[in-house]
GROMACS .gro file of C-alpha atoms in nm:
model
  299
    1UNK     CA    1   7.097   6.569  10.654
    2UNK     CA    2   6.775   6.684  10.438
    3UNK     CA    3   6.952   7.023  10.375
    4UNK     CA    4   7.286   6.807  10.302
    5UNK     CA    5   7.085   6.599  10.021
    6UNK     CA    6   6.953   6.910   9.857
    7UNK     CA    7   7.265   7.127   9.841
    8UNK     CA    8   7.418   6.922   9.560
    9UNK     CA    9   7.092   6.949   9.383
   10UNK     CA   10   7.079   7.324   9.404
   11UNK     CA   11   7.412   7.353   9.306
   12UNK     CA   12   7.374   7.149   8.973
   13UNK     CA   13   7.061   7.325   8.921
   14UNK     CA   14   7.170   7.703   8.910
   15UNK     CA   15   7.513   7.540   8.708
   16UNK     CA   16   7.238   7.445   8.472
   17UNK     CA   17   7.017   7.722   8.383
   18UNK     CA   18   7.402   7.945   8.347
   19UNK     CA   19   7.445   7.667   8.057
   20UNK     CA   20   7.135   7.718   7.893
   21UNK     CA   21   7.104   8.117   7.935
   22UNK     CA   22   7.089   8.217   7.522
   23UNK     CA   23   7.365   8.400   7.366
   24UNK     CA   24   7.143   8.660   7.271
   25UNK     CA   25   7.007   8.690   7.630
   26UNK     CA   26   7.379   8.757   7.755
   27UNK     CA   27   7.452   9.025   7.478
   28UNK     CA   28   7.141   9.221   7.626
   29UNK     CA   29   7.233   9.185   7.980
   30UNK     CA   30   7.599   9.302   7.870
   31UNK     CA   31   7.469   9.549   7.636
   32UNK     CA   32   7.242   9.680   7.919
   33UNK     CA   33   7.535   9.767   8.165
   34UNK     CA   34   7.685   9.970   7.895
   35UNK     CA   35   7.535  10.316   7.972
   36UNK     CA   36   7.643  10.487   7.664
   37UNK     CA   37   7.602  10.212   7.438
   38UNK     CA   38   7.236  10.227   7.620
   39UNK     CA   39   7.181  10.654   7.577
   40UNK     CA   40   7.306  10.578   7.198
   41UNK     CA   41   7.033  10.344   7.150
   42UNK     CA   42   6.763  10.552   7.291
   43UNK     CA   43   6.861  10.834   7.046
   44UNK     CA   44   6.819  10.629   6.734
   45UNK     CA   45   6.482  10.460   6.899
   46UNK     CA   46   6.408  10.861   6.975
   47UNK     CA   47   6.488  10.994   6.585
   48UNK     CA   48   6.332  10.642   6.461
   49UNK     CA   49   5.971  10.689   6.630
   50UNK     CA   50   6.006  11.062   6.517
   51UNK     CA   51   6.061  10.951   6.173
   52UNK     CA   52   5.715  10.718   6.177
   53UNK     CA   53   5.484  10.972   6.349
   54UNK     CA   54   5.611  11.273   6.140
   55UNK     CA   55   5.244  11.337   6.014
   56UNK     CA   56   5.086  11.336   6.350
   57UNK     CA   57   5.418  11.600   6.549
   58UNK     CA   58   5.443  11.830   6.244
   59UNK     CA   59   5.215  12.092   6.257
   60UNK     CA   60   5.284  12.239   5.947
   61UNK     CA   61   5.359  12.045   5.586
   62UNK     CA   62   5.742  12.060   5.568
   63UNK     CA   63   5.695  12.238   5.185
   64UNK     CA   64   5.421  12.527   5.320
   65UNK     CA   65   5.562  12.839   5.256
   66UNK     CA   66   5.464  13.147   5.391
   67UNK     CA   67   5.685  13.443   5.283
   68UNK     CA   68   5.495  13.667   5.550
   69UNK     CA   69   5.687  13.503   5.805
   70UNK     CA   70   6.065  13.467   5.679
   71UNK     CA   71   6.344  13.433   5.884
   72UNK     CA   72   6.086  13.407   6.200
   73UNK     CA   73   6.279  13.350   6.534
   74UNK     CA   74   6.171  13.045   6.759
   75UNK     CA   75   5.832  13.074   6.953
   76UNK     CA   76   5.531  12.886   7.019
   77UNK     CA   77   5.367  12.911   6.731
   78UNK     CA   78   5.723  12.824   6.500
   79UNK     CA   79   5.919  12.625   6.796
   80UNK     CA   80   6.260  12.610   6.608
   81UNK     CA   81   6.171  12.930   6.363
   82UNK     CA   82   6.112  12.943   6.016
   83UNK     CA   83   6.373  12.977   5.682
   84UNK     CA   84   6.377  13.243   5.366
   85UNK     CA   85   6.083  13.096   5.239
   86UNK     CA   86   5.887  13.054   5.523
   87UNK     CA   87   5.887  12.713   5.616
   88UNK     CA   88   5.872  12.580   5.985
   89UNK     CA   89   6.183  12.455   6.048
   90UNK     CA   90   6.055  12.197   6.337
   91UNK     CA   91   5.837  12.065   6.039
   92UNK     CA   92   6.066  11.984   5.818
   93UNK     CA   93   6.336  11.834   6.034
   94UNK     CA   94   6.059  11.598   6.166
   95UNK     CA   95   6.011  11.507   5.783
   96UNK     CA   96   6.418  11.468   5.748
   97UNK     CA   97   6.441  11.207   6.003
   98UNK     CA   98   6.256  10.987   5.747
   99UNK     CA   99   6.505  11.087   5.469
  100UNK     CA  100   6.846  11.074   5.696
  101UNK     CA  101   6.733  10.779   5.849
  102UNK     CA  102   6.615  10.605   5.533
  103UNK     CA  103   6.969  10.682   5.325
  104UNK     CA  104   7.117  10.561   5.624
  105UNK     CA  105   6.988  10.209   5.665
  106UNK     CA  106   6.973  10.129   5.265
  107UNK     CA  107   7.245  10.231   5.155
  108UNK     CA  108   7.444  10.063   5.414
  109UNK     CA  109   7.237   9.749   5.317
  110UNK     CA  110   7.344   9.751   5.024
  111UNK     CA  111   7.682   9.796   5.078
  112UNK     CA  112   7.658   9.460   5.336
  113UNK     CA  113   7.513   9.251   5.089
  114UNK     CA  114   7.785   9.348   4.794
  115UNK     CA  115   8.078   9.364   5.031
  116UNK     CA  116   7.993   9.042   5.207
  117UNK     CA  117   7.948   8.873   4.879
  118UNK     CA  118   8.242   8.975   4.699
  119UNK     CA  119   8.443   8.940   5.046
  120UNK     CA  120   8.306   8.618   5.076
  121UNK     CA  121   8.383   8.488   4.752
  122UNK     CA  122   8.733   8.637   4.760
  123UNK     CA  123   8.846   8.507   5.115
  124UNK     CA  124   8.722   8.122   5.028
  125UNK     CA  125   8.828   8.063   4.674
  126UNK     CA  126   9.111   8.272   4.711
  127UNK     CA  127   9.359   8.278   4.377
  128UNK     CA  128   9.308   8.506   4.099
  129UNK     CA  129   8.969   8.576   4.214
  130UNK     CA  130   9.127   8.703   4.519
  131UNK     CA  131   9.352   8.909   4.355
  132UNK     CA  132   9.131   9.061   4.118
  133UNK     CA  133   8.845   9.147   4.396
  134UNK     CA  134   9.123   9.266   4.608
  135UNK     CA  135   9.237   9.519   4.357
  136UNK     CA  136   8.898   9.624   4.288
  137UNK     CA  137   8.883   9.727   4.644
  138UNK     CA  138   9.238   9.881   4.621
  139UNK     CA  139   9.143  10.131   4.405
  140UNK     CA  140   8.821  10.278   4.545
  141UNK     CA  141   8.983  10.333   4.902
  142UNK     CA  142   9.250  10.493   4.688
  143UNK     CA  143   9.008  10.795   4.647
  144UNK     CA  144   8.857  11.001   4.952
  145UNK     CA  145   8.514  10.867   5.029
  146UNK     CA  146   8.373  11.187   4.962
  147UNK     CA  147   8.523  11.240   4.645
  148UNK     CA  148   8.421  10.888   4.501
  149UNK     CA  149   8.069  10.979   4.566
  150UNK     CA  150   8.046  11.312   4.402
  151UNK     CA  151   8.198  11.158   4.087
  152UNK     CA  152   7.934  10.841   4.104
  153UNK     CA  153   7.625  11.123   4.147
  154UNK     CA  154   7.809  11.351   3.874
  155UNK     CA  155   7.767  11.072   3.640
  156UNK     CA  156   7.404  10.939   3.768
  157UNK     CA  157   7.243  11.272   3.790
  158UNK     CA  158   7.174  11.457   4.146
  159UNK     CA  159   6.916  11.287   4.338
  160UNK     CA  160   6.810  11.166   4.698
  161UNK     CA  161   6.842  10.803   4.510
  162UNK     CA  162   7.126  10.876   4.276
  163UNK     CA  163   7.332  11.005   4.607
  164UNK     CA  164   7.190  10.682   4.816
  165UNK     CA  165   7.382  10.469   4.530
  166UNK     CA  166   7.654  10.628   4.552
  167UNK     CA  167   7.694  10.627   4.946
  168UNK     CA  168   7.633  10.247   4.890
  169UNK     CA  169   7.890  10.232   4.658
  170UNK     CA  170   8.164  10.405   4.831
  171UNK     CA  171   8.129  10.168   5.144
  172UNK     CA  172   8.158   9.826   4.960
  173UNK     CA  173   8.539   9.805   5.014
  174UNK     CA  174   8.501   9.870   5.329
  175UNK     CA  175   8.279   9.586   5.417
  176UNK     CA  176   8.391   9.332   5.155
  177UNK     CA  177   8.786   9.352   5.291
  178UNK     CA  178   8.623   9.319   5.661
  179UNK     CA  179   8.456   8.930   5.519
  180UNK     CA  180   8.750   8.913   5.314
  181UNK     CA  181   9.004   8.846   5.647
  182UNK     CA  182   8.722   8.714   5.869
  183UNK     CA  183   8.651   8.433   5.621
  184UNK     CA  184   9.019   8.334   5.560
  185UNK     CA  185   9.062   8.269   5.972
  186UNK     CA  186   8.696   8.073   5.955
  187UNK     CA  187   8.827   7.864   5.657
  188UNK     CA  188   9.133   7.736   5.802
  189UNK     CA  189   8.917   7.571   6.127
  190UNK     CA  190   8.905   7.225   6.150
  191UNK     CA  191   8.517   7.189   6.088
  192UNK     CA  192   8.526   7.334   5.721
  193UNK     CA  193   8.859   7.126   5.669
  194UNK     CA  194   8.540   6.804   5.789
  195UNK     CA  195   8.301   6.942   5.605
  196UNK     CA  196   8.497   6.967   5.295
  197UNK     CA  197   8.617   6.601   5.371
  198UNK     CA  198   8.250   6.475   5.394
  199UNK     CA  199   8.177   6.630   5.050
  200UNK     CA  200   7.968   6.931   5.123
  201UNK     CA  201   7.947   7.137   4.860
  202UNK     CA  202   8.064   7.509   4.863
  203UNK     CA  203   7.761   7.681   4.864
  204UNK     CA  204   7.641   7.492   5.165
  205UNK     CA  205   7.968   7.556   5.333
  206UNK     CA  206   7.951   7.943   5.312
  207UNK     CA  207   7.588   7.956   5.402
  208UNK     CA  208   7.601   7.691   5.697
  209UNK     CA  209   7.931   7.786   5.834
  210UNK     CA  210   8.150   8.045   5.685
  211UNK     CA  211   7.812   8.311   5.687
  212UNK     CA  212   7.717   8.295   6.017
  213UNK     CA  213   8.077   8.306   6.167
  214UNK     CA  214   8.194   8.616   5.967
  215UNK     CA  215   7.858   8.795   6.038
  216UNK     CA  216   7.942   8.917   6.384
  217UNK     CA  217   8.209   9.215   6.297
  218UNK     CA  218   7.965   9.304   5.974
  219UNK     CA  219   7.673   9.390   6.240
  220UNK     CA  220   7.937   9.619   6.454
  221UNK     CA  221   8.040   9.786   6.114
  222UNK     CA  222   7.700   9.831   5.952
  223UNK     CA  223   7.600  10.047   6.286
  224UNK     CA  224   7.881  10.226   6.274
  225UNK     CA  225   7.835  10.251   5.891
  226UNK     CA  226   7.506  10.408   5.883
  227UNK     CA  227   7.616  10.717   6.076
  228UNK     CA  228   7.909  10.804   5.848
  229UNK     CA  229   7.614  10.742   5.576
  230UNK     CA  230   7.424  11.014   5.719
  231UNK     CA  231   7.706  11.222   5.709
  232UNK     CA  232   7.791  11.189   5.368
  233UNK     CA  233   7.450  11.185   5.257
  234UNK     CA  234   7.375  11.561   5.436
  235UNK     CA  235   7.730  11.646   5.270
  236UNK     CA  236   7.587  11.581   4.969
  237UNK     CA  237   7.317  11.773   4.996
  238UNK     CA  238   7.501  12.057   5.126
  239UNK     CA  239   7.709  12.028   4.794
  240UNK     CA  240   7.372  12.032   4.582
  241UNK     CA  241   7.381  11.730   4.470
  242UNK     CA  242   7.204  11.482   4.721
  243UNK     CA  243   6.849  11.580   4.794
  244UNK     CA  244   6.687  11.857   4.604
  245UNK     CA  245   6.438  12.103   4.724
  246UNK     CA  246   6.199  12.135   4.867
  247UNK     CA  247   6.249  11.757   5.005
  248UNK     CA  248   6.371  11.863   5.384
  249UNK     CA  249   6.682  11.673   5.382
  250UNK     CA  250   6.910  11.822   5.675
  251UNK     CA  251   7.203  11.862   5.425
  252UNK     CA  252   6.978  12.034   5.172
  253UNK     CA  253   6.863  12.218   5.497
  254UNK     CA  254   7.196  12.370   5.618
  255UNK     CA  255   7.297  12.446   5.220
  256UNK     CA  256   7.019  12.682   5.196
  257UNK     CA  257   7.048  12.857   5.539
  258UNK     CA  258   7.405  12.912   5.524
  259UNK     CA  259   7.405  13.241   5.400
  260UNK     CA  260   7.179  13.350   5.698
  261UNK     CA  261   7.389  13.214   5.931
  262UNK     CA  262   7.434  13.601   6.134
  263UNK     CA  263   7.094  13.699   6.040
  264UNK     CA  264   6.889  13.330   6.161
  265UNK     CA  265   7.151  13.191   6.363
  266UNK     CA  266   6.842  12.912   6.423
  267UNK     CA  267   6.850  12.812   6.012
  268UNK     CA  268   7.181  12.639   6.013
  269UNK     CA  269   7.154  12.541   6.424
  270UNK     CA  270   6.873  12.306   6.465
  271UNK     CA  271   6.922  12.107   6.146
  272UNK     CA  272   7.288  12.045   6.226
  273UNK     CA  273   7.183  11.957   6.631
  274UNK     CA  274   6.971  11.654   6.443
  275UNK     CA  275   7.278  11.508   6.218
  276UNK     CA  276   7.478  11.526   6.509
  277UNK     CA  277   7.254  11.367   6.750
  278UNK     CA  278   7.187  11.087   6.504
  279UNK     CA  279   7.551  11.018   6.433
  280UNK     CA  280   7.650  11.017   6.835
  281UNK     CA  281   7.371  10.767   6.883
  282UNK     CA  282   7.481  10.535   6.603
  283UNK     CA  283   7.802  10.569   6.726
  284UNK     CA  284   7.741  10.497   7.053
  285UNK     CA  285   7.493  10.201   6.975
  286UNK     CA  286   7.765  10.064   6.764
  287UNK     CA  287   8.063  10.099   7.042
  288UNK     CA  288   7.880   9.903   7.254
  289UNK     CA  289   7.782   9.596   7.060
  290UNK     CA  290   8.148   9.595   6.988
  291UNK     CA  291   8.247   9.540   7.305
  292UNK     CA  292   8.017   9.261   7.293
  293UNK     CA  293   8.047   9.089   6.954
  294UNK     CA  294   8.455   9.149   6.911
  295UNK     CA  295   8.635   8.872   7.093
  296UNK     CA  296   8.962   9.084   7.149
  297UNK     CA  297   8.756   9.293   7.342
  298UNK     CA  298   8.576   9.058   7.574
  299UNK     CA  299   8.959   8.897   7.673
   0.00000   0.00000   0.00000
Protein backbone atom coordinates (compact mmCIF):
# COMPACT_ATOMS: atom_id res chain seq x y z
CA UNK A 1 0.00 0.00 0.00
CA UNK A 2 3.01 2.49 1.08
CA UNK A 3 4.64 1.83 -2.38
CA UNK A 4 0.94 2.29 -3.94
CA UNK A 5 0.69 5.91 -2.18
CA UNK A 6 4.05 6.99 -3.47
CA UNK A 7 3.87 5.89 -7.11
CA UNK A 8 1.48 8.69 -8.05
CA UNK A 9 3.80 11.04 -6.32
CA UNK A 10 6.82 9.94 -8.25
CA UNK A 11 5.08 10.03 -11.26
CA UNK A 12 3.90 13.76 -10.93
CA UNK A 13 7.23 14.53 -9.72
CA UNK A 14 9.56 13.45 -12.70
CA UNK A 15 6.30 14.97 -15.06
CA UNK A 16 7.36 18.06 -13.23
CA UNK A 17 10.96 18.71 -13.40
CA UNK A 18 10.39 17.61 -17.69
CA UNK A 19 8.10 20.94 -17.42
CA UNK A 20 10.49 23.07 -15.89
CA UNK A 21 13.81 21.75 -17.76
CA UNK A 22 14.94 25.42 -19.58
CA UNK A 23 14.79 25.81 -23.21
CA UNK A 24 18.26 26.57 -23.30
CA UNK A 25 19.11 23.43 -21.25
CA UNK A 26 17.30 21.23 -24.03
CA UNK A 27 19.13 23.00 -27.01
CA UNK A 28 22.49 21.84 -25.26
CA UNK A 29 21.44 18.39 -24.58
CA UNK A 30 20.19 18.29 -28.37
CA UNK A 31 23.08 20.18 -29.56
CA UNK A 32 25.32 17.71 -27.63
CA UNK A 33 24.08 14.51 -29.52
CA UNK A 34 24.93 16.20 -32.70
CA UNK A 35 28.53 14.96 -33.24
CA UNK A 36 29.41 17.20 -36.04
CA UNK A 37 27.62 20.10 -34.94
CA UNK A 38 29.87 19.19 -31.64
CA UNK A 39 33.60 18.66 -33.76
CA UNK A 40 32.46 22.13 -35.54
CA UNK A 41 32.31 23.78 -32.32
CA UNK A 42 35.51 22.56 -30.96
CA UNK A 43 37.29 23.94 -34.11
CA UNK A 44 36.11 27.48 -33.67
CA UNK A 45 36.73 27.12 -29.62
CA UNK A 46 40.31 25.58 -31.06
CA UNK A 47 41.10 28.75 -33.70
CA UNK A 48 39.35 31.14 -30.95
CA UNK A 49 41.82 30.25 -27.92
CA UNK A 50 44.62 30.31 -30.66
CA UNK A 51 43.62 33.70 -31.59
CA UNK A 52 43.89 35.03 -27.65
CA UNK A 53 47.19 33.31 -26.75
CA UNK A 54 48.93 34.24 -30.10
CA UNK A 55 51.75 36.11 -28.08
CA UNK A 56 52.50 33.31 -25.76
CA UNK A 57 52.44 30.02 -29.11
CA UNK A 58 54.29 32.27 -31.60
CA UNK A 59 57.74 32.02 -31.30
CA UNK A 60 58.67 34.41 -33.67
CA UNK A 61 56.89 38.12 -34.35
CA UNK A 62 54.68 37.38 -37.40
CA UNK A 63 56.60 40.65 -39.31
CA UNK A 64 60.49 39.29 -38.41
CA UNK A 65 62.12 38.80 -41.44
CA UNK A 66 65.07 36.98 -41.98
CA UNK A 67 66.13 36.77 -45.67
CA UNK A 68 68.90 34.13 -44.60
CA UNK A 69 66.28 31.70 -44.29
CA UNK A 70 63.76 32.11 -47.37
CA UNK A 71 61.67 29.62 -48.62
CA UNK A 72 62.85 27.30 -45.46
CA UNK A 73 61.02 23.86 -45.51
CA UNK A 74 59.14 22.75 -42.23
CA UNK A 75 61.32 21.62 -39.17
CA UNK A 76 61.63 22.15 -35.62
CA UNK A 77 63.00 25.18 -35.47
CA UNK A 78 60.28 26.75 -38.45
CA UNK A 79 57.34 24.01 -37.83
CA UNK A 80 55.25 25.04 -40.96
CA UNK A 81 58.46 26.76 -42.89
CA UNK A 82 59.14 30.12 -43.67
CA UNK A 83 58.01 32.59 -46.95
CA UNK A 84 60.27 34.90 -49.52
CA UNK A 85 60.99 37.13 -46.88
CA UNK A 86 61.68 35.01 -44.22
CA UNK A 87 58.93 34.98 -42.00
CA UNK A 88 57.75 31.87 -39.92
CA UNK A 89 54.83 30.87 -41.37
CA UNK A 90 53.40 29.09 -37.99
CA UNK A 91 53.86 32.72 -36.58
CA UNK A 92 51.96 34.48 -38.61
CA UNK A 93 48.99 32.19 -39.09
CA UNK A 94 48.74 32.16 -35.23
CA UNK A 95 48.54 36.11 -35.62
CA UNK A 96 45.78 35.61 -38.61
CA UNK A 97 43.42 33.80 -36.47
CA UNK A 98 42.96 37.18 -34.68
CA UNK A 99 42.40 38.98 -38.06
CA UNK A 100 40.08 36.09 -39.82
CA UNK A 101 38.35 35.64 -36.80
CA UNK A 102 37.89 39.31 -35.98
CA UNK A 103 36.46 40.28 -39.79
CA UNK A 104 34.42 37.42 -39.23
CA UNK A 105 32.40 38.20 -36.15
CA UNK A 106 32.10 42.21 -36.91
CA UNK A 107 31.31 42.36 -39.91
CA UNK A 108 28.61 39.88 -39.61
CA UNK A 109 27.46 42.06 -36.61
CA UNK A 110 26.99 44.56 -38.41
CA UNK A 111 25.25 43.17 -41.04
CA UNK A 112 22.59 41.63 -38.11
CA UNK A 113 21.98 44.80 -36.66
CA UNK A 114 21.25 46.71 -40.25
CA UNK A 115 19.46 43.77 -41.77
CA UNK A 116 17.32 43.11 -38.74
CA UNK A 117 16.46 46.72 -38.54
CA UNK A 118 15.58 47.49 -41.94
CA UNK A 119 13.87 43.85 -42.11
CA UNK A 120 12.14 44.68 -39.17
CA UNK A 121 10.84 47.88 -40.10
CA UNK A 122 9.88 46.63 -43.57
CA UNK A 123 7.94 43.35 -42.52
CA UNK A 124 5.71 45.41 -39.70
CA UNK A 125 4.81 48.65 -41.36
CA UNK A 126 4.71 47.14 -44.54
CA UNK A 127 3.44 49.70 -47.57
CA UNK A 128 5.73 51.87 -49.38
CA UNK A 129 8.28 51.38 -46.82
CA UNK A 130 8.14 47.84 -47.73
CA UNK A 131 8.49 48.35 -51.13
CA UNK A 132 11.18 50.71 -51.09
CA UNK A 133 13.44 48.54 -48.48
CA UNK A 134 12.55 45.61 -50.56
CA UNK A 135 14.01 47.09 -53.68
CA UNK A 136 16.95 48.25 -51.92
CA UNK A 137 17.64 44.67 -51.20
CA UNK A 138 16.71 43.70 -54.84
CA UNK A 139 19.39 45.34 -56.23
CA UNK A 140 22.43 44.38 -54.15
CA UNK A 141 21.66 40.52 -54.51
CA UNK A 142 21.42 41.53 -58.14
CA UNK A 143 25.31 41.72 -58.14
CA UNK A 144 27.67 38.68 -57.13
CA UNK A 145 28.67 39.08 -53.52
CA UNK A 146 32.10 39.23 -54.47
CA UNK A 147 31.79 41.74 -56.96
CA UNK A 148 29.72 44.20 -54.69
CA UNK A 149 32.54 44.17 -52.31
CA UNK A 150 35.41 44.94 -54.54
CA UNK A 151 33.46 47.95 -55.88
CA UNK A 152 32.55 49.17 -52.05
CA UNK A 153 36.64 48.78 -51.13
CA UNK A 154 37.48 50.36 -54.72
CA UNK A 155 35.67 53.35 -53.61
CA UNK A 156 36.76 53.31 -49.69
CA UNK A 157 40.36 52.64 -50.26
CA UNK A 158 42.03 48.98 -49.59
CA UNK A 159 42.15 48.19 -46.05
CA UNK A 160 41.63 45.34 -43.38
CA UNK A 161 38.67 47.94 -42.20
CA UNK A 162 37.66 49.31 -45.54
CA UNK A 163 37.23 45.41 -46.73
CA UNK A 164 35.42 44.56 -43.15
CA UNK A 165 32.73 47.35 -44.36
CA UNK A 166 32.31 46.12 -47.24
CA UNK A 167 31.83 42.32 -46.23
CA UNK A 168 29.23 43.93 -43.82
CA UNK A 169 27.68 45.57 -46.46
CA UNK A 170 27.27 42.88 -48.93
CA UNK A 171 25.43 40.60 -46.30
CA UNK A 172 22.66 43.11 -45.21
CA UNK A 173 20.14 41.79 -47.80
CA UNK A 174 20.69 38.74 -46.83
CA UNK A 175 19.75 39.13 -43.27
CA UNK A 176 17.22 41.97 -43.56
CA UNK A 177 14.88 39.74 -46.21
CA UNK A 178 15.39 36.71 -43.57
CA UNK A 179 13.43 39.39 -40.59
CA UNK A 180 11.63 40.69 -43.40
CA UNK A 181 9.34 37.14 -43.85
CA UNK A 182 9.89 36.03 -40.24
CA UNK A 183 8.25 39.22 -38.95
CA UNK A 184 5.26 39.20 -41.38
CA UNK A 185 4.24 35.38 -39.97
CA UNK A 186 4.93 36.86 -36.16
CA UNK A 187 2.66 39.89 -36.97
CA UNK A 188 -0.31 38.14 -38.08
CA UNK A 189 -0.49 35.98 -34.44
CA UNK A 190 -3.16 36.65 -32.34
CA UNK A 191 -1.04 38.21 -29.40
CA UNK A 192 0.27 41.29 -31.50
CA UNK A 193 -3.37 41.53 -33.03
CA UNK A 194 -4.04 41.92 -28.40
CA UNK A 195 -1.38 43.86 -27.98
CA UNK A 196 -2.20 46.27 -30.63
CA UNK A 197 -5.87 46.19 -29.24
CA UNK A 198 -4.64 47.12 -25.68
CA UNK A 199 -2.76 50.15 -27.13
CA UNK A 200 0.85 49.19 -26.99
CA UNK A 201 2.77 51.21 -28.86
CA UNK A 202 4.99 49.99 -31.82
CA UNK A 203 8.19 50.24 -30.49
CA UNK A 204 7.25 48.15 -27.52
CA UNK A 205 5.66 45.66 -29.81
CA UNK A 206 8.83 44.94 -31.92
CA UNK A 207 11.10 44.89 -28.94
CA UNK A 208 8.75 42.74 -26.56
CA UNK A 209 7.40 40.46 -29.15
CA UNK A 210 8.20 40.72 -32.76
CA UNK A 211 12.37 40.81 -31.68
CA UNK A 212 12.62 37.96 -29.77
CA UNK A 213 10.43 35.70 -32.06
CA UNK A 214 12.28 36.55 -35.36
CA UNK A 215 15.70 36.21 -33.58
CA UNK A 216 15.94 32.46 -33.75
CA UNK A 217 16.72 31.92 -37.73
CA UNK A 218 19.11 35.30 -37.45
CA UNK A 219 21.41 33.25 -34.84
CA UNK A 220 21.47 30.07 -37.42
CA UNK A 221 22.38 32.62 -40.26
CA UNK A 222 24.90 34.81 -38.47
CA UNK A 223 27.01 31.36 -37.82
CA UNK A 224 26.73 30.39 -40.99
CA UNK A 225 27.43 34.04 -42.05
CA UNK A 226 30.68 34.47 -40.47
CA UNK A 227 32.34 31.64 -42.40
CA UNK A 228 31.37 32.90 -45.86
CA UNK A 229 32.84 36.30 -44.18
CA UNK A 230 36.07 34.70 -43.79
CA UNK A 231 35.99 33.64 -47.13
CA UNK A 232 35.42 36.73 -48.72
CA UNK A 233 37.53 38.57 -46.47
CA UNK A 234 40.85 36.12 -47.42
CA UNK A 235 39.46 36.67 -51.14
CA UNK A 236 39.99 39.99 -50.69
CA UNK A 237 43.15 39.87 -49.64
CA UNK A 238 44.19 37.53 -52.19
CA UNK A 239 42.89 40.25 -54.71
CA UNK A 240 45.11 43.01 -52.87
CA UNK A 241 42.73 44.79 -51.62
CA UNK A 242 41.71 43.45 -48.06
CA UNK A 243 44.60 43.32 -45.67
CA UNK A 244 47.89 44.80 -46.62
CA UNK A 245 51.28 43.63 -45.72
CA UNK A 246 52.91 42.75 -43.61
CA UNK A 247 49.53 42.27 -41.41
CA UNK A 248 49.40 38.16 -41.67
CA UNK A 249 46.00 37.94 -42.97
CA UNK A 250 45.61 34.29 -44.57
CA UNK A 251 44.28 35.87 -47.84
CA UNK A 252 47.17 38.34 -47.94
CA UNK A 253 49.13 35.09 -47.02
CA UNK A 254 48.23 32.81 -50.00
CA UNK A 255 48.45 36.15 -52.52
CA UNK A 256 52.02 36.42 -51.81
CA UNK A 257 53.03 32.69 -51.87
CA UNK A 258 51.29 31.88 -54.93
CA UNK A 259 53.97 32.24 -57.20
CA UNK A 260 56.03 29.67 -55.10
CA UNK A 261 53.53 27.34 -55.16
CA UNK A 262 56.20 24.36 -57.00
CA UNK A 263 59.10 25.79 -55.28
CA UNK A 264 57.36 26.03 -51.26
CA UNK A 265 54.54 23.88 -51.79
CA UNK A 266 54.20 24.70 -47.69
CA UNK A 267 53.60 28.80 -48.55
CA UNK A 268 50.21 28.46 -50.09
CA UNK A 269 49.36 24.90 -47.97
CA UNK A 270 49.19 25.74 -44.38
CA UNK A 271 47.51 29.12 -44.69
CA UNK A 272 44.74 27.68 -46.86
CA UNK A 273 44.45 24.33 -44.22
CA UNK A 274 43.46 27.34 -41.55
CA UNK A 275 40.57 29.12 -43.80
CA UNK A 276 39.31 25.87 -44.45
CA UNK A 277 39.28 24.51 -41.06
CA UNK A 278 37.62 27.67 -39.79
CA UNK A 279 34.89 27.68 -42.40
CA UNK A 280 34.04 23.68 -41.82
CA UNK A 281 33.75 24.47 -38.14
CA UNK A 282 31.41 27.43 -38.60
CA UNK A 283 29.64 25.46 -40.82
CA UNK A 284 29.24 22.70 -38.87
CA UNK A 285 28.47 24.73 -35.59
CA UNK A 286 25.86 26.44 -37.57
CA UNK A 287 24.16 23.05 -39.11
CA UNK A 288 23.59 21.96 -35.92
CA UNK A 289 21.88 24.77 -34.10
CA UNK A 290 19.68 24.61 -37.11
CA UNK A 291 18.45 21.55 -36.50
CA UNK A 292 17.66 22.87 -33.23
CA UNK A 293 16.32 26.42 -33.62
CA UNK A 294 14.33 25.75 -37.19
CA UNK A 295 10.93 24.31 -36.40
CA UNK A 296 10.58 22.51 -39.89
CA UNK A 297 13.38 20.65 -38.86
CA UNK A 298 12.48 19.45 -35.40
CA UNK A 299 8.81 18.04 -37.07
Amino acid sequence: MAELAKKPANIATIIVEEKLTPPWKEAWISFYKNRLALAGLGIVVFFILIAIIAPIIAPYSFKDQVLADRMLPPSSKHWFGTDDFGRDIFSRIVYGARISLWVGFFSVLGSVVAGTLLGIVAGYYGRWVDAIISRIFDIMLAFPSILLAIAVVSILGPSLQNALIAIAVINIPNFGRLVRSKVLSVKQEEYIMAARAVGMKDTRILLRHILPNSISPVIVQATLAIATAIIEAAALGFLGMGAQAPTPEWGKMLADSKNYITQAPWTLFFPGVAIMLTVLGFNLMGDGLRDILDPKMKQ
